[in-house]
């Protein structure tokens, strides 16, 4: 019988409107420039491109969430200290995650964790990384110390032989970190077949810097792909100064909606009427987006975007394989640092990578959450007014502008739909 290891990752965000403005916030907007460090999002946009082309419905995913787990797997290969005789598992993970070195990743994750330790009245950022192991598993001390130091992760031993109890413990941890948005991530059957469950969770709560007046919300037509007639949905609107660009290279409009706190922002990318999301994704990558963001300038913009709320679930196996990570799914997988327990040392293989996510955007801000599950098995087992009216499918992403880390990426094709549940 195959013995599964699940690696789970969760991302929750909650954003509400600010009631006040201050001069330092406005000064920050005036002096805003895109992230100038080495790119940290090459993997992210390659992942999104693999997913978005196949999905016809609304979607939201967390590249950051998945990347943390894949980085933990890379650490489990011993890549940080290996200089020669690299395994295929290590080579594939390093190549796909090649947009950052361990040094750069360490710096970025350190900034994220520093944000947790420093209270901020404008936002809450909480990150948790937890590894639950079956009671016969013996974690390798070197790996345990490394992930505690670099990723603020802890390891706890529980009995998977009592799957009901273990399931309750794991789901309660998830619910606590996500403030109740994800309550039943794992089930007893999955836990009963597992020997290890690795969890990463992020909770984000922030304030729109420029909230949308609720009395301005009104029905407006939204034209989804394939529909003969547009559907009226609730649109929020406001006029103000925002960073905006009508990108010739992308054939799309870009709009930056900042959150209060000088750290996070949501950027919307709306294909022009003679284009669509598929054509946009053919042009969009880390480099083209970075260039487009540098062309953004502060303008008076009349903003009109729909309210929306949906959930999404996806199996990421094929997307990860298409990116070039295949060995972890085979009997050749080499994750030697995960365990020194009898029958499990270097005998673990990924069986499934699943992410659950959700997003809600309204006048007060946005609620966003995601959960990524990676299952492993025993291998032997400007000057003029601009208009930004998102009345057709569009792309969005939420970014930590101090590190370039993408917390969420998604698309809206039907604001009225609650979303698709993956099989």
XYZ file of C-alpha atoms in Angstrom, residues 214-423:
210
model
C -20.601 52.121 -1.394
C -23.219 54.601 -2.613
C -21.531 54.604 -6.036
C -21.999 50.853 -6.558
C -24.571 50.094 -9.255
C -25.471 47.462 -11.884
C -23.404 47.548 -15.057
C -23.097 45.097 -17.972
C -20.208 42.601 -18.021
C -19.575 40.619 -21.211
C -18.120 37.163 -20.598
C -16.502 35.128 -23.341
C -18.955 33.036 -25.314
C -22.029 34.904 -24.121
C -24.275 36.551 -26.691
C -25.435 39.230 -24.267
C -23.729 40.914 -21.316
C -24.956 40.274 -17.779
C -25.618 43.058 -15.299
C -23.461 42.752 -12.179
C -22.644 45.108 -9.316
C -19.814 47.486 -10.247
C -17.824 49.648 -7.855
C -16.543 52.974 -9.076
C -14.453 55.943 -8.059
C -12.334 58.640 -9.662
C -8.882 59.422 -8.340
C -5.169 59.364 -8.995
C -3.813 55.905 -9.743
C -0.815 54.482 -11.541
C -2.069 53.466 -14.985
C -0.784 52.558 -18.434
C -2.330 51.668 -21.768
C 0.315 49.158 -22.799
C 0.963 48.827 -26.517
C 3.216 45.805 -25.952
C 0.539 43.903 -24.008
C -2.419 45.428 -25.876
C -4.017 45.961 -22.479
C -4.664 48.510 -19.741
C -2.858 48.238 -16.404
C -4.186 49.728 -13.166
C -2.543 49.648 -9.735
C -4.847 49.674 -6.686
C -2.650 50.058 -3.583
C -3.398 48.873 -0.089
C -2.568 51.079 2.851
C 0.744 50.392 4.518
C 3.210 51.081 1.683
C 3.759 47.390 0.945
C 0.973 45.641 -0.989
C -0.991 46.430 -4.139
C -3.417 44.761 -6.512
C -2.742 45.290 -10.207
C -5.461 44.667 -12.790
C -4.636 43.921 -16.431
C -7.561 44.423 -18.808
C -7.088 43.255 -22.427
C -8.249 45.827 -24.949
C -11.498 45.150 -26.773
C -9.655 43.785 -29.813
C -7.807 41.255 -27.622
C -8.571 38.640 -24.954
C -6.959 36.858 -22.010
C -5.449 34.120 -24.158
C -3.681 36.642 -26.370
C -2.586 38.571 -23.286
C -1.024 35.478 -21.705
C 0.935 34.783 -24.888
C 2.708 38.114 -24.333
C 2.845 38.170 -20.548
C 5.872 36.992 -18.603
C 8.105 38.316 -15.854
C 10.125 40.542 -18.206
C 7.233 41.989 -20.219
C 5.260 42.725 -17.060
C 8.220 44.417 -15.392
C 8.630 46.679 -18.420
C 4.890 47.454 -18.546
C 4.903 48.399 -14.854
C 7.746 50.846 -15.449
C 5.605 52.596 -18.057
C 2.808 53.158 -15.533
C 2.323 56.790 -14.537
C 0.063 58.498 -12.039
C -3.078 59.724 -13.790
C -6.572 60.844 -12.967
C -8.483 57.631 -13.613
C -12.178 56.828 -13.571
C -12.178 53.290 -12.188
C -15.088 50.909 -12.623
C -14.588 47.280 -11.595
C -17.046 44.528 -10.641
C -17.582 43.095 -7.198
C -16.856 39.384 -7.252
C -16.489 36.374 -5.020
C -15.550 32.835 -5.955
C -13.749 29.693 -4.820
C -11.366 27.600 -6.862
C -9.626 24.252 -6.587
C -7.094 22.749 -8.963
C -4.819 19.744 -9.224
C -1.415 21.156 -10.155
C 0.329 17.897 -11.092
C 0.289 18.461 -14.838
C 1.182 22.153 -14.589
C 4.205 21.363 -12.414
C 5.278 18.584 -14.773
C 4.944 20.894 -17.770
C 7.239 23.351 -16.013
C 9.875 20.609 -15.862
C 9.493 19.104 -12.381
C 8.827 15.410 -13.057
C 11.254 13.362 -11.000
C 9.463 14.000 -7.701
C 6.489 12.039 -9.085
C 8.586 8.956 -9.899
C 10.380 6.174 -8.054
C 13.621 8.031 -8.779
C 12.679 10.906 -6.466
C 15.483 11.799 -4.072
C 14.295 13.700 -0.992
C 16.798 12.238 1.424
C 16.577 14.906 4.134
C 12.843 14.549 4.746
C 13.121 11.533 7.026
C 15.529 9.033 8.520
C 12.734 6.707 9.610
C 12.950 3.052 8.613
C 11.207 2.419 5.292
C 10.893 6.114 4.453
C 14.426 7.504 4.100
C 14.760 8.652 0.497
C 11.725 6.553 -0.385
C 9.145 9.314 -0.730
C 7.529 10.400 -3.964
C 4.952 13.091 -4.768
C 1.547 11.779 -5.791
C -0.608 14.918 -5.941
C -0.311 18.692 -5.742
C -3.655 20.351 -5.070
C -4.444 23.989 -4.331
C -7.657 25.430 -2.931
C -8.232 29.154 -3.139
C -10.854 31.859 -2.963
C -11.221 35.586 -3.432
C -13.834 38.236 -2.733
C -13.529 41.874 -3.800
C -15.937 44.609 -2.753
C -15.984 48.273 -1.709
C -14.213 47.452 1.544
C -11.420 45.508 -0.096
C -10.767 41.841 -0.702
C -10.755 38.488 1.037
C -8.361 35.980 -0.501
C -7.345 32.496 0.554
C -5.610 29.467 -0.897
C -4.434 26.021 0.127
C -1.887 23.936 -1.732
C -1.637 20.222 -1.066
C 1.317 18.177 -2.267
C 0.898 14.474 -1.628
C 3.894 12.165 -1.564
C 3.818 8.384 -1.485
C 6.347 5.783 -0.530
C 7.914 4.817 -3.877
C 7.608 1.183 -2.891
C 4.043 1.970 -1.925
C -1.069 61.011 -17.546
C -2.553 64.665 -17.882
C -6.000 63.677 -19.145
C -8.661 61.605 -17.466
C -8.216 57.886 -18.112
C -10.977 55.311 -17.902
C -10.513 51.784 -16.633
C -13.783 49.891 -16.991
C -13.386 46.166 -16.376
C -16.564 45.114 -18.193
C -14.921 42.077 -19.802
C -12.611 39.291 -18.529
C -9.427 40.542 -16.871
C -6.336 39.389 -15.000
C -5.290 40.496 -11.507
C -2.431 39.930 -9.090
C -1.621 40.966 -5.526
C 2.058 41.708 -4.964
C 4.342 42.469 -2.064
C 5.982 45.472 -3.681
C 8.942 45.425 -1.291
C 10.082 41.960 -2.425
C 8.363 41.368 -5.769
C 6.658 38.272 -4.325
C 3.320 37.397 -5.946
C 0.819 36.433 -3.265
C -2.171 35.877 -5.577
C -2.755 35.730 -9.318
C -6.100 35.120 -10.976
C -8.593 36.002 -13.643
C -12.238 37.042 -13.619
C -14.327 35.850 -16.554
C -17.726 36.002 -14.850
C -18.100 38.141 -11.698
C -21.504 36.613 -10.959
C -20.187 33.040 -10.813
C -19.254 31.538 -7.459
C -16.437 29.588 -9.054
C -15.414 26.113 -10.077
C -14.674 23.271 -7.738
C -11.947 21.038 -9.126
C -12.631 17.340 -9.405
